[in-house]
mmCIF file of N, CA, C and O in Angstrom:
data_model
loop_
_atom_site.group_PDB
_atom_site.id
_atom_site.type_symbol
_atom_site.label_atom_id
_atom_site.label_comp_id
_atom_site.label_asym_id
_atom_site.label_seq_id
_atom_site.Cartn_x
_atom_site.Cartn_y
_atom_site.Cartn_z
ATOM 1 N N MET E 1 1.888 4.507 15.293
ATOM 2 C CA MET E 1 2.504 3.944 14.044
ATOM 3 C C MET E 1 1.896 4.446 12.936
ATOM 4 O O MET E 1 0.812 4.402 13.346
ATOM 5 N N ASN E 2 2.798 4.282 11.840
ATOM 6 C CA ASN E 2 2.243 4.542 10.235
ATOM 7 C C ASN E 2 2.257 3.020 9.736
ATOM 8 O O ASN E 2 2.863 2.449 9.458
ATOM 9 N N GLU E 3 0.394 2.654 9.866
ATOM 10 C CA GLU E 3 0.451 1.230 9.284
ATOM 11 C C GLU E 3 0.131 1.849 7.538
ATOM 12 O O GLU E 3 -0.156 2.677 7.276
ATOM 13 N N VAL E 4 0.714 0.625 6.630
ATOM 14 C CA VAL E 4 0.058 1.085 5.282
ATOM 15 C C VAL E 4 -0.496 0.036 4.943
ATOM 16 O O VAL E 4 -0.314 -1.351 5.248
ATOM 17 N N THR E 5 -1.561 0.287 3.867
ATOM 18 C CA THR E 5 -3.071 -0.360 4.402
ATOM 19 C C THR E 5 -2.498 -0.708 2.757
ATOM 20 O O THR E 5 -2.811 0.681 1.992
ATOM 21 N N MET E 6 -2.417 -2.054 2.237
ATOM 22 C CA MET E 6 -2.641 -1.838 0.304
ATOM 23 C C MET E 6 -4.381 -2.199 0.055
ATOM 24 O O MET E 6 -5.074 -2.439 1.596
ATOM 25 N N SER E 7 -4.683 -2.089 -0.771
ATOM 26 C CA SER E 7 -5.522 -2.329 -1.357
ATOM 27 C C SER E 7 -6.073 -3.673 -0.545
ATOM 28 O O SER E 7 -5.614 -4.412 -0.892
ATOM 29 N N GLU E 8 -7.369 -3.813 -0.052
ATOM 30 C CA GLU E 8 -7.914 -4.823 -0.014
ATOM 31 C C GLU E 8 -8.036 -6.250 -0.761
ATOM 32 O O GLU E 8 -8.244 -7.291 -0.177
ATOM 33 N N GLU E 9 -7.780 -6.201 -2.060
ATOM 34 C CA GLU E 9 -8.025 -6.818 -3.008
ATOM 35 C C GLU E 9 -6.788 -6.856 -3.589
ATOM 36 O O GLU E 9 -6.185 -7.903 -4.430
ATOM 37 N N ALA E 10 -5.403 -6.473 -2.721
ATOM 38 C CA ALA E 10 -3.983 -6.853 -3.244
ATOM 39 C C ALA E 10 -4.073 -8.429 -2.955
ATOM 40 O O ALA E 10 -4.188 -9.061 -1.823
ATOM 41 N N PHE E 11 -3.110 -8.981 -4.204
ATOM 42 C CA PHE E 11 -3.225 -10.237 -4.128
ATOM 43 C C PHE E 11 -1.711 -11.282 -4.328
ATOM 44 O O PHE E 11 -0.937 -10.432 -5.458
ATOM 45 N N ARG E 12 -1.065 -12.098 -3.675
ATOM 46 C CA ARG E 12 0.056 -12.294 -4.074
ATOM 47 C C ARG E 12 0.144 -13.691 -3.854
ATOM 48 O O ARG E 12 -0.579 -14.336 -3.091
ATOM 49 N N ILE E 13 1.093 -14.122 -4.858
ATOM 50 C CA ILE E 13 2.089 -15.621 -4.973
ATOM 51 C C ILE E 13 2.502 -15.548 -4.391
ATOM 52 O O ILE E 13 3.906 -14.783 -4.477
ATOM 53 N N LEU E 14 3.321 -17.149 -3.769
ATOM 54 C CA LEU E 14 4.092 -17.241 -3.443
ATOM 55 C C LEU E 14 4.752 -18.658 -4.088
ATOM 56 O O LEU E 14 4.549 -19.861 -3.910
ATOM 57 N N LEU E 15 6.311 -18.369 -4.638
ATOM 58 C CA LEU E 15 6.194 -20.061 -5.569
ATOM 59 C C LEU E 15 7.656 -20.464 -4.739
ATOM 60 O O LEU E 15 8.461 -19.487 -4.369
ATOM 61 N N LYS E 16 7.456 -21.845 -4.677
ATOM 62 C CA LYS E 16 8.771 -22.263 -4.109
ATOM 63 C C LYS E 16 9.038 -22.975 -5.170
ATOM 64 O O LYS E 16 8.570 -23.951 -5.797
ATOM 65 N N MET E 17 10.447 -22.929 -5.689
ATOM 66 C CA MET E 17 11.459 -23.780 -6.637
ATOM 67 C C MET E 17 11.983 -24.792 -6.023
ATOM 68 O O MET E 17 13.596 -23.945 -6.212
ATOM 69 N N HIS E 18 12.549 -25.761 -6.422
ATOM 70 C CA HIS E 18 13.706 -26.521 -6.559
ATOM 71 C C HIS E 18 14.068 -27.189 -7.666
ATOM 72 O O HIS E 18 12.993 -27.538 -8.678
ATOM 73 N N VAL E 19 15.189 -26.116 -7.674
ATOM 74 C CA VAL E 19 15.894 -26.106 -9.204
ATOM 75 C C VAL E 19 17.297 -27.708 -8.751
ATOM 76 O O VAL E 19 17.362 -27.733 -8.359
ATOM 77 N N ARG E 20 17.132 -27.574 -10.191
ATOM 78 C CA ARG E 20 18.064 -28.764 -9.976
ATOM 79 C C ARG E 20 19.723 -29.040 -10.052
ATOM 80 O O ARG E 20 20.112 -27.329 -10.353
ATOM 81 N N PRO E 21 19.693 -29.204 -8.958
ATOM 82 C CA PRO E 21 21.519 -28.921 -8.243
ATOM 83 C C PRO E 21 22.455 -28.919 -9.823
ATOM 84 O O PRO E 21 22.606 -29.212 -10.491
ATOM 85 N N GLY E 22 23.288 -27.614 -9.617
ATOM 86 C CA GLY E 22 24.241 -27.412 -10.962
ATOM 87 C C GLY E 22 24.201 -26.413 -11.693
ATOM 88 O O GLY E 22 24.016 -25.770 -12.655
ATOM 89 N N LEU E 23 22.557 -26.409 -11.923
ATOM 90 C CA LEU E 23 21.499 -25.472 -12.489
ATOM 91 C C LEU E 23 21.309 -24.253 -11.999
ATOM 92 O O LEU E 23 20.322 -23.166 -13.217
ATOM 93 N N GLU E 24 21.638 -23.273 -10.640
ATOM 94 C CA GLU E 24 20.836 -22.303 -10.080
ATOM 95 C C GLU E 24 21.843 -20.920 -11.082
ATOM 96 O O GLU E 24 20.604 -19.858 -11.308
ATOM 97 N N ALA E 25 22.745 -21.080 -11.832
ATOM 98 C CA ALA E 25 23.331 -20.035 -12.321
ATOM 99 C C ALA E 25 22.134 -19.785 -13.011
ATOM 100 O O ALA E 25 21.700 -18.545 -13.755
ATOM 101 N N ASP E 26 21.922 -20.843 -14.006
ATOM 102 C CA ASP E 26 21.795 -20.918 -15.324
ATOM 103 C C ASP E 26 19.826 -20.267 -14.897
ATOM 104 O O ASP E 26 19.360 -19.933 -16.214
ATOM 105 N N PHE E 27 19.296 -21.104 -14.244
ATOM 106 C CA PHE E 27 17.922 -20.600 -13.411
ATOM 107 C C PHE E 27 17.568 -19.006 -13.612
ATOM 108 O O PHE E 27 16.599 -18.495 -13.822
ATOM 109 N N GLU E 28 18.632 -18.532 -12.534
ATOM 110 C CA GLU E 28 18.445 -17.211 -12.481
ATOM 111 C C GLU E 28 18.671 -16.445 -13.903
ATOM 112 O O GLU E 28 18.000 -15.394 -13.620
ATOM 113 N N LYS E 29 19.368 -16.939 -14.850
ATOM 114 C CA LYS E 29 20.007 -15.895 -15.676
ATOM 115 C C LYS E 29 18.264 -16.103 -17.032
ATOM 116 O O LYS E 29 17.753 -14.958 -17.092
ATOM 117 N N ALA E 30 17.728 -17.256 -16.952
ATOM 118 C CA ALA E 30 16.529 -17.263 -17.508
ATOM 119 C C ALA E 30 15.202 -16.732 -16.758
ATOM 120 O O ALA E 30 14.492 -16.161 -17.734
ATOM 121 N N TRP E 31 15.065 -16.767 -15.448
ATOM 122 C CA TRP E 31 14.076 -16.035 -14.871
ATOM 123 C C TRP E 31 14.502 -14.836 -15.010
ATOM 124 O O TRP E 31 13.425 -13.846 -15.187
ATOM 125 N N LEU E 32 15.578 -13.889 -15.470
ATOM 126 C CA LEU E 32 15.959 -12.343 -15.429
ATOM 127 C C LEU E 32 15.621 -12.202 -16.778
ATOM 128 O O LEU E 32 15.125 -11.178 -17.045
ATOM 129 N N ALA E 33 15.194 -12.923 -17.570
ATOM 130 C CA ALA E 33 15.261 -12.794 -19.212
ATOM 131 C C ALA E 33 13.694 -12.984 -19.833
ATOM 132 O O ALA E 33 13.584 -12.143 -20.322
ATOM 133 N N VAL E 34 13.259 -13.620 -18.967
ATOM 134 C CA VAL E 34 11.840 -13.662 -18.999
ATOM 135 C C VAL E 34 10.427 -13.178 -17.790
ATOM 136 O O VAL E 34 10.040 -12.580 -17.690
ATOM 137 N N GLY E 35 11.126 -12.551 -16.891
ATOM 138 C CA GLY E 35 10.551 -11.744 -15.645
ATOM 139 C C GLY E 35 9.715 -10.886 -15.762
ATOM 140 O O GLY E 35 8.551 -10.581 -15.697
ATOM 141 N N ASN E 36 9.947 -10.138 -17.557
ATOM 142 C CA ASN E 36 9.155 -8.884 -17.416
ATOM 143 C C ASN E 36 8.023 -9.246 -18.814
ATOM 144 O O ASN E 36 6.913 -8.554 -18.344
ATOM 145 N N VAL E 37 8.038 -10.434 -18.791
ATOM 146 C CA VAL E 37 6.263 -11.488 -19.239
ATOM 147 C C VAL E 37 5.124 -10.808 -17.715
ATOM 148 O O VAL E 37 4.010 -10.970 -18.050
ATOM 149 N N ILE E 38 5.981 -11.525 -16.744
ATOM 150 C CA ILE E 38 4.762 -10.862 -15.429
ATOM 151 C C ILE E 38 5.004 -9.033 -15.356
ATOM 152 O O ILE E 38 4.015 -8.769 -14.999
ATOM 153 N N THR E 39 5.678 -8.550 -15.049
ATOM 154 C CA THR E 39 5.728 -7.194 -14.565
ATOM 155 C C THR E 39 5.317 -6.447 -15.892
ATOM 156 O O THR E 39 4.977 -5.300 -15.466
ATOM 157 N N GLU E 40 4.966 -6.472 -17.153
ATOM 158 C CA GLU E 40 4.937 -5.660 -17.737
ATOM 159 C C GLU E 40 2.643 -6.552 -18.441
ATOM 160 O O GLU E 40 2.213 -4.809 -19.003
ATOM 161 N N HIS E 41 2.987 -7.105 -17.555
ATOM 162 C CA HIS E 41 1.108 -7.180 -17.312
ATOM 163 C C HIS E 41 0.486 -6.224 -16.769
ATOM 164 O O HIS E 41 0.687 -5.700 -15.379
ATOM 165 N N PRO E 42 -0.248 -5.301 -16.922
ATOM 166 C CA PRO E 42 -0.888 -4.544 -16.454
ATOM 167 C C PRO E 42 -1.688 -4.286 -14.952
ATOM 168 O O PRO E 42 -1.339 -3.441 -14.290
ATOM 169 N N ALA E 43 -1.724 -5.935 -14.419
ATOM 170 C CA ALA E 43 -2.563 -6.009 -13.220
ATOM 171 C C ALA E 43 -1.097 -6.080 -12.345
ATOM 172 O O ALA E 43 -1.690 -6.651 -11.107
ATOM 173 N N ASN E 44 0.036 -6.267 -12.999
ATOM 174 C CA ASN E 44 1.072 -7.029 -11.742
ATOM 175 C C ASN E 44 2.098 -5.753 -10.909
ATOM 176 O O ASN E 44 1.776 -4.895 -11.814
ATOM 177 N N LEU E 45 1.895 -5.839 -9.756
ATOM 178 C CA LEU E 45 2.257 -5.032 -9.067
ATOM 179 C C LEU E 45 4.002 -5.167 -8.625
ATOM 180 O O LEU E 45 4.238 -4.288 -8.120
ATOM 181 N N GLY E 46 4.575 -6.287 -9.226
ATOM 182 C CA GLY E 46 5.759 -6.517 -8.590
ATOM 183 C C GLY E 46 6.090 -7.914 -8.697
ATOM 184 O O GLY E 46 5.112 -8.710 -8.283
ATOM 185 N N GLN E 47 7.226 -8.052 -8.676
ATOM 186 C CA GLN E 47 8.065 -9.651 -8.682
ATOM 187 C C GLN E 47 9.037 -9.716 -7.970
ATOM 188 O O GLN E 47 10.301 -9.075 -8.107
ATOM 189 N N TRP E 48 9.732 -10.427 -7.112
ATOM 190 C CA TRP E 48 10.995 -10.638 -6.317
ATOM 191 C C TRP E 48 11.630 -12.096 -6.869
ATOM 192 O O TRP E 48 10.841 -13.193 -6.244
ATOM 193 N N LEU E 49 12.812 -12.192 -6.918
ATOM 194 C CA LEU E 49 13.390 -13.570 -6.866
ATOM 195 C C LEU E 49 14.379 -13.497 -5.785
ATOM 196 O O LEU E 49 14.742 -12.815 -5.129
ATOM 197 N N MET E 50 13.992 -14.786 -4.768
ATOM 198 C CA MET E 50 15.151 -15.102 -3.848
ATOM 199 C C MET E 50 15.609 -16.277 -3.584
ATOM 200 O O MET E 50 14.710 -17.493 -3.921
ATOM 201 N N ARG E 51 16.666 -16.705 -3.227
ATOM 202 C CA ARG E 51 17.226 -17.907 -2.761
ATOM 203 C C ARG E 51 17.369 -18.482 -1.405
ATOM 204 O O ARG E 51 17.237 -17.244 -0.704
ATOM 205 N N ALA E 52 17.042 -19.592 -0.822
ATOM 206 C CA ALA E 52 16.944 -19.797 0.670
ATOM 207 C C ALA E 52 18.587 -19.909 0.727
ATOM 208 O O ALA E 52 19.643 -19.769 -0.063
ATOM 209 N N THR E 53 18.670 -19.116 2.320
ATOM 210 C CA THR E 53 20.242 -19.196 2.786
ATOM 211 C C THR E 53 20.763 -20.876 3.053
ATOM 212 O O THR E 53 21.650 -20.853 3.321
ATOM 213 N N ASP E 54 19.771 -21.636 3.583
ATOM 214 C CA ASP E 54 20.057 -22.880 3.948
ATOM 215 C C ASP E 54 20.075 -23.862 2.817
ATOM 216 O O ASP E 54 20.415 -25.165 3.191
ATOM 217 N N GLU E 55 19.169 -23.585 1.544
ATOM 218 C CA GLU E 55 19.275 -24.640 0.381
ATOM 219 C C GLU E 55 19.484 -23.948 -0.652
ATOM 220 O O GLU E 55 18.342 -23.464 -1.346
ATOM 221 N N SER E 56 21.007 -24.446 -1.564
ATOM 222 C CA SER E 56 21.106 -23.406 -2.275
ATOM 223 C C SER E 56 20.629 -23.707 -3.621
ATOM 224 O O SER E 56 20.343 -22.395 -4.723
ATOM 225 N N SER E 57 19.441 -24.591 -3.466
ATOM 226 C CA SER E 57 19.120 -24.834 -4.781
ATOM 227 C C SER E 57 17.546 -24.921 -4.303
ATOM 228 O O SER E 57 16.397 -24.860 -5.361
ATOM 229 N N VAL E 58 17.065 -23.875 -3.701
ATOM 230 C CA VAL E 58 15.597 -23.786 -3.542
ATOM 231 C C VAL E 58 15.560 -22.494 -3.265
ATOM 232 O O VAL E 58 16.162 -20.978 -2.826
ATOM 233 N N TYR E 59 14.337 -21.349 -4.464
ATOM 234 C CA TYR E 59 14.146 -20.333 -4.991
ATOM 235 C C TYR E 59 12.821 -20.163 -4.299
ATOM 236 O O TYR E 59 11.909 -21.126 -3.939
ATOM 237 N N TYR E 60 12.738 -18.983 -3.821
ATOM 238 C CA TYR E 60 10.682 -17.966 -3.443
ATOM 239 C C TYR E 60 11.042 -17.089 -4.959
ATOM 240 O O TYR E 60 11.581 -16.655 -5.122
ATOM 241 N N ILE E 61 9.837 -16.774 -5.288
ATOM 242 C CA ILE E 61 9.415 -15.975 -6.247
ATOM 243 C C ILE E 61 7.966 -15.262 -5.648
ATOM 244 O O ILE E 61 7.320 -16.218 -5.320
ATOM 245 N N ILE E 62 7.954 -14.024 -5.372
ATOM 246 C CA ILE E 62 7.072 -13.533 -4.610
ATOM 247 C C ILE E 62 6.483 -12.430 -6.046
ATOM 248 O O ILE E 62 7.185 -11.575 -6.355
ATOM 249 N N SER E 63 4.901 -11.924 -6.038
ATOM 250 C CA SER E 63 4.575 -11.775 -7.420
ATOM 251 C C SER E 63 2.981 -11.022 -6.825
ATOM 252 O O SER E 63 2.266 -11.925 -6.326
ATOM 253 N N ASP E 64 3.257 -9.784 -6.824
ATOM 254 C CA ASP E 64 2.327 -9.261 -6.094
ATOM 255 C C ASP E 64 1.182 -8.815 -7.677
ATOM 256 O O ASP E 64 1.217 -7.971 -8.422
ATOM 257 N N TRP E 65 -0.407 -8.683 -7.318
ATOM 258 C CA TRP E 65 -1.442 -8.571 -8.005
ATOM 259 C C TRP E 65 -2.545 -7.637 -7.940
ATOM 260 O O TRP E 65 -2.664 -8.012 -6.430
ATOM 261 N N VAL E 66 -3.152 -6.984 -8.510
ATOM 262 C CA VAL E 66 -4.027 -5.849 -8.239
ATOM 263 C C VAL E 66 -5.541 -7.057 -7.313
ATOM 264 O O VAL E 66 -5.932 -6.575 -6.913
ATOM 265 N N ASP E 67 -5.060 -8.194 -8.147
ATOM 266 C CA ASP E 67 -6.840 -8.581 -7.721
ATOM 267 C C ASP E 67 -6.006 -9.864 -7.957
ATOM 268 O O ASP E 67 -5.479 -10.616 -9.117
ATOM 269 N N GLU E 68 -6.907 -11.258 -7.198
ATOM 270 C CA GLU E 68 -7.458 -12.455 -7.674
ATOM 271 C C GLU E 68 -7.639 -12.752 -9.162
ATOM 272 O O GLU E 68 -6.980 -13.423 -9.896
ATOM 273 N N PRO E 69 -9.161 -12.315 -9.254
ATOM 274 C CA PRO E 69 -9.461 -12.449 -10.696
ATOM 275 C C PRO E 69 -8.785 -11.947 -11.606
ATOM 276 O O PRO E 69 -8.171 -13.009 -12.968
ATOM 277 N N GLN E 70 -7.473 -11.185 -11.963
ATOM 278 C CA GLN E 70 -6.833 -10.701 -12.893
ATOM 279 C C GLN E 70 -5.567 -11.949 -12.931
ATOM 280 O O GLN E 70 -5.275 -12.010 -13.948
ATOM 281 N N PHE E 71 -5.300 -11.766 -12.226
ATOM 282 C CA PHE E 71 -4.159 -12.579 -11.759
ATOM 283 C C PHE E 71 -4.854 -14.346 -12.387
ATOM 284 O O PHE E 71 -3.467 -14.854 -13.580
ATOM 285 N N ARG E 72 -5.375 -14.798 -12.216
ATOM 286 C CA ARG E 72 -5.649 -16.079 -12.413
ATOM 287 C C ARG E 72 -6.728 -15.813 -14.221
ATOM 288 O O ARG E 72 -5.878 -16.882 -14.779
ATOM 289 N N ARG E 73 -6.520 -14.999 -14.586
ATOM 290 C CA ARG E 73 -6.872 -14.951 -15.880
ATOM 291 C C ARG E 73 -5.424 -15.078 -16.730
ATOM 292 O O ARG E 73 -4.816 -15.473 -17.931
ATOM 293 N N PHE E 74 -4.219 -14.019 -15.856
ATOM 294 C CA PHE E 74 -2.867 -14.060 -16.338
ATOM 295 C C PHE E 74 -2.320 -15.582 -16.367
ATOM 296 O O PHE E 74 -1.939 -16.416 -17.403
ATOM 297 N N GLU E 75 -2.586 -16.376 -15.592
ATOM 298 C CA GLU E 75 -2.445 -17.618 -15.196
ATOM 299 C C GLU E 75 -2.357 -18.454 -16.165
ATOM 300 O O GLU E 75 -1.972 -19.705 -16.906
ATOM 301 N N LEU E 76 -3.438 -18.298 -16.649
ATOM 302 C CA LEU E 76 -4.527 -19.366 -17.662
ATOM 303 C C LEU E 76 -3.745 -18.447 -19.385
ATOM 304 O O LEU E 76 -4.388 -19.187 -20.242
ATOM 305 N N SER E 77 -3.204 -17.355 -19.288
ATOM 306 C CA SER E 77 -3.210 -16.892 -20.609
ATOM 307 C C SER E 77 -1.589 -18.117 -21.322
ATOM 308 O O SER E 77 -0.712 -18.311 -20.849
ATOM 309 N N ASP E 78 -1.739 -17.715 -23.098
ATOM 310 C CA ASP E 78 -0.191 -18.351 -23.246
ATOM 311 C C ASP E 78 0.778 -17.486 -23.092
ATOM 312 O O ASP E 78 1.719 -18.157 -22.912
ATOM 313 N N ALA E 79 0.714 -16.295 -22.634
ATOM 314 C CA ALA E 79 2.030 -15.437 -22.436
ATOM 315 C C ALA E 79 2.634 -16.689 -21.100
ATOM 316 O O ALA E 79 3.754 -16.781 -20.942
ATOM 317 N N HIS E 80 1.644 -16.976 -19.461
ATOM 318 C CA HIS E 80 2.047 -17.156 -19.143
ATOM 319 C C HIS E 80 2.217 -18.753 -19.558
ATOM 320 O O HIS E 80 4.136 -18.908 -18.332
ATOM 321 N N VAL E 81 1.681 -19.680 -19.864
ATOM 322 C CA VAL E 81 2.433 -20.965 -20.333
ATOM 323 C C VAL E 81 3.642 -20.884 -20.626
ATOM 324 O O VAL E 81 4.680 -21.075 -20.763
ATOM 325 N N ALA E 82 4.006 -19.804 -21.578
ATOM 326 C CA ALA E 82 5.523 -19.446 -22.713
ATOM 327 C C ALA E 82 6.495 -19.288 -21.468
ATOM 328 O O ALA E 82 7.448 -20.059 -21.438
ATOM 329 N N HIS E 83 6.052 -18.685 -20.214
ATOM 330 C CA HIS E 83 7.018 -18.094 -19.333
ATOM 331 C C HIS E 83 7.191 -19.465 -18.598
ATOM 332 O O HIS E 83 8.636 -19.578 -18.170
ATOM 333 N N ARG E 84 6.259 -19.665 -18.349
ATOM 334 C CA ARG E 84 6.718 -21.385 -17.576
ATOM 335 C C ARG E 84 6.980 -22.308 -18.284
ATOM 336 O O ARG E 84 8.618 -23.326 -17.773
ATOM 337 N N ARG E 85 7.333 -22.441 -19.797
ATOM 338 C CA ARG E 85 7.879 -23.604 -20.228
ATOM 339 C C ARG E 85 9.576 -22.626 -20.674
ATOM 340 O O ARG E 85 10.361 -24.150 -20.607
ATOM 341 N N GLN E 86 9.876 -21.828 -20.210
ATOM 342 C CA GLN E 86 11.303 -21.398 -20.434
ATOM 343 C C GLN E 86 11.889 -21.419 -18.641
ATOM 344 O O GLN E 86 13.197 -21.947 -18.772
ATOM 345 N N LEU E 87 11.382 -21.816 -17.736
ATOM 346 C CA LEU E 87 11.446 -22.203 -16.079
ATOM 347 C C LEU E 87 11.580 -23.447 -16.320
ATOM 348 O O LEU E 87 12.509 -24.159 -15.275
ATOM 349 N N HIS E 88 11.014 -24.002 -16.473
ATOM 350 C CA HIS E 88 10.572 -25.703 -16.310
ATOM 351 C C HIS E 88 11.567 -26.581 -16.809
ATOM 352 O O HIS E 88 12.304 -27.410 -15.515
ATOM 353 N N PRO E 89 12.826 -26.502 -17.597
ATOM 354 C CA PRO E 89 13.873 -27.520 -17.218
ATOM 355 C C PRO E 89 14.972 -27.418 -16.505
ATOM 356 O O PRO E 89 15.718 -28.262 -16.468
ATOM 357 N N PHE E 90 14.804 -26.249 -15.620
ATOM 358 C CA PHE E 90 15.620 -25.845 -14.343
ATOM 359 C C PHE E 90 15.411 -26.812 -12.919
ATOM 360 O O PHE E 90 15.604 -26.748 -12.184
ATOM 361 N N ARG E 91 13.194 -26.962 -13.088
ATOM 362 C CA ARG E 91 12.795 -27.268 -11.580
ATOM 363 C C ARG E 91 13.039 -28.670 -11.560
ATOM 364 O O ARG E 91 13.083 -29.593 -12.341
ATOM 365 N N SER E 92 12.993 -28.817 -10.334
ATOM 366 C CA SER E 92 12.536 -30.533 -9.744
ATOM 367 C C SER E 92 11.350 -30.593 -8.831
ATOM 368 O O SER E 92 11.147 -32.231 -8.953
ATOM 369 N N GLY E 93 11.024 -29.400 -8.783
ATOM 370 C CA GLY E 93 9.983 -29.521 -8.036
ATOM 371 C C GLY E 93 9.409 -27.750 -7.591
ATOM 372 O O GLY E 93 9.820 -27.320 -8.084
ATOM 373 N N GLY E 94 7.960 -28.101 -6.702
ATOM 374 C CA GLY E 94 7.780 -26.873 -6.167
ATOM 375 C C GLY E 94 5.997 -26.769 -5.728
ATOM 376 O O GLY E 94 5.862 -27.962 -5.803
ATOM 377 N N SER E 95 6.078 -25.438 -5.244
ATOM 378 C CA SER E 95 4.663 -25.778 -4.966
ATOM 379 C C SER E 95 4.247 -23.433 -4.727
ATOM 380 O O SER E 95 5.076 -23.030 -5.289
ATOM 381 N N MET E 96 2.513 -23.587 -5.201
ATOM 382 C CA MET E 96 2.650 -22.392 -5.023
ATOM 383 C C MET E 96 1.358 -22.241 -3.671
ATOM 384 O O MET E 96 0.371 -23.072 -3.731
ATOM 385 N N ALA E 97 1.561 -20.971 -3.301
ATOM 386 C CA ALA E 97 0.683 -20.633 -2.126
ATOM 387 C C ALA E 97 0.150 -19.126 -2.667
ATOM 388 O O ALA E 97 0.780 -18.646 -3.104
ATOM 389 N N THR E 98 -1.241 -19.162 -2.306
ATOM 390 C CA THR E 98 -2.242 -17.711 -2.845
ATOM 391 C C THR E 98 -2.016 -17.193 -1.543
ATOM 392 O O THR E 98 -2.649 -17.599 -0.548
ATOM 393 N N MET E 99 -2.568 -15.859 -1.494
ATOM 394 C CA MET E 99 -2.879 -15.040 -0.399
ATOM 395 C C MET E 99 -3.258 -13.788 -0.645
ATOM 396 O O MET E 99 -2.643 -13.290 -1.760
ATOM 397 N N GLN E 100 -4.214 -13.079 0.655
ATOM 398 C CA GLN E 100 -4.929 -11.857 0.148
ATOM 399 C C GLN E 100 -3.839 -10.997 1.500
ATOM 400 O O GLN E 100 -3.624 -10.715 2.385
ATOM 401 N N VAL E 101 -3.114 -10.014 0.914
ATOM 402 C CA VAL E 101 -2.343 -9.120 1.457
ATOM 403 C C VAL E 101 -3.370 -8.046 2.301
ATOM 404 O O VAL E 101 -4.285 -7.347 1.609
ATOM 405 N N LEU E 102 -3.435 -8.421 3.953
ATOM 406 C CA LEU E 102 -3.875 -7.231 4.231
ATOM 407 C C LEU E 102 -3.161 -5.763 4.617
ATOM 408 O O LEU E 102 -3.887 -4.631 4.724
ATOM 409 N N HIS E 103 -2.216 -5.976 5.380
ATOM 410 C CA HIS E 103 -1.707 -4.462 6.032
ATOM 411 C C HIS E 103 -0.382 -4.653 6.084
ATOM 412 O O HIS E 103 0.378 -6.140 6.085
ATOM 413 N N GLY E 104 0.633 -3.943 6.128
ATOM 414 C CA GLY E 104 1.835 -4.135 6.538
ATOM 415 C C GLY E 104 2.553 -2.613 7.229
ATOM 416 O O GLY E 104 1.567 -1.363 7.343
ATOM 417 N N PHE E 105 4.048 -3.121 7.777
ATOM 418 C CA PHE E 105 4.467 -1.785 8.336
ATOM 419 C C PHE E 105 5.725 -1.414 7.803
ATOM 420 O O PHE E 105 6.691 -2.184 7.559
ATOM 421 N N PRO E 106 6.445 -0.052 7.100
ATOM 422 C CA PRO E 106 7.417 -0.180 6.605
ATOM 423 C C PRO E 106 8.011 0.036 7.893
ATOM 424 O O PRO E 106 8.223 0.318 8.888
ATOM 425 N N GLY E 107 9.349 -0.797 7.524
ATOM 426 C CA GLY E 107 10.445 -0.815 8.870
ATOM 427 C C GLY E 107 11.181 0.484 8.480
ATOM 428 O O GLY E 107 11.391 1.341 7.243
ATOM 429 N N ARG E 108 11.857 0.710 9.645
ATOM 430 C CA ARG E 108 12.542 2.033 9.456
ATOM 431 C C ARG E 108 13.495 2.199 8.718
ATOM 432 O O ARG E 108 13.725 3.109 7.838
ATOM 433 N N ALA E 109 14.645 1.391 8.574
ATOM 434 C CA ALA E 109 15.409 1.212 7.230
ATOM 435 C C ALA E 109 15.071 1.557 5.903
ATOM 436 O O ALA E 109 15.318 2.335 5.172
ATOM 437 N N GLY E 110 13.531 0.617 5.558
ATOM 438 C CA GLY E 110 13.027 1.296 3.994
ATOM 439 C C GLY E 110 12.129 2.497 4.030
ATOM 440 O O GLY E 110 11.676 2.889 3.308
ATOM 441 N N ALA E 111 12.126 3.317 5.259
ATOM 442 C CA ALA E 111 11.575 4.454 5.282
ATOM 443 C C ALA E 111 12.665 6.029 4.859
ATOM 444 O O ALA E 111 11.581 7.216 5.146
ATOM 445 N N ARG E 112 13.384 4.998 5.040
ATOM 446 C CA ARG E 112 14.736 6.429 5.006
ATOM 447 C C ARG E 112 14.723 7.045 3.213
ATOM 448 O O ARG E 112 14.763 6.218 2.460
#
């Protein structure tokens, strides 16, 4: 087995966002328009937007960071506040989970 081990400091954010019904397409456009605020930060490793297959108004956003302290500094920054302000009109609720990424295995299809 070829285990892929990320830095033991890698930090992952998982956001669950409830979008107001009927505003899903507008939310996706807004997310795409402001997403570079996150990915241009030097400590960001990438982010992904996903929509639940069983609830069309529920979205998940994964954002990976070099470490927790750098994410927390970004979380309090003016840039992040402005980013949230752009997405807030579409939201009806949500939650955030934080976690430490420890290990991973690439799938056969991803290794091609």
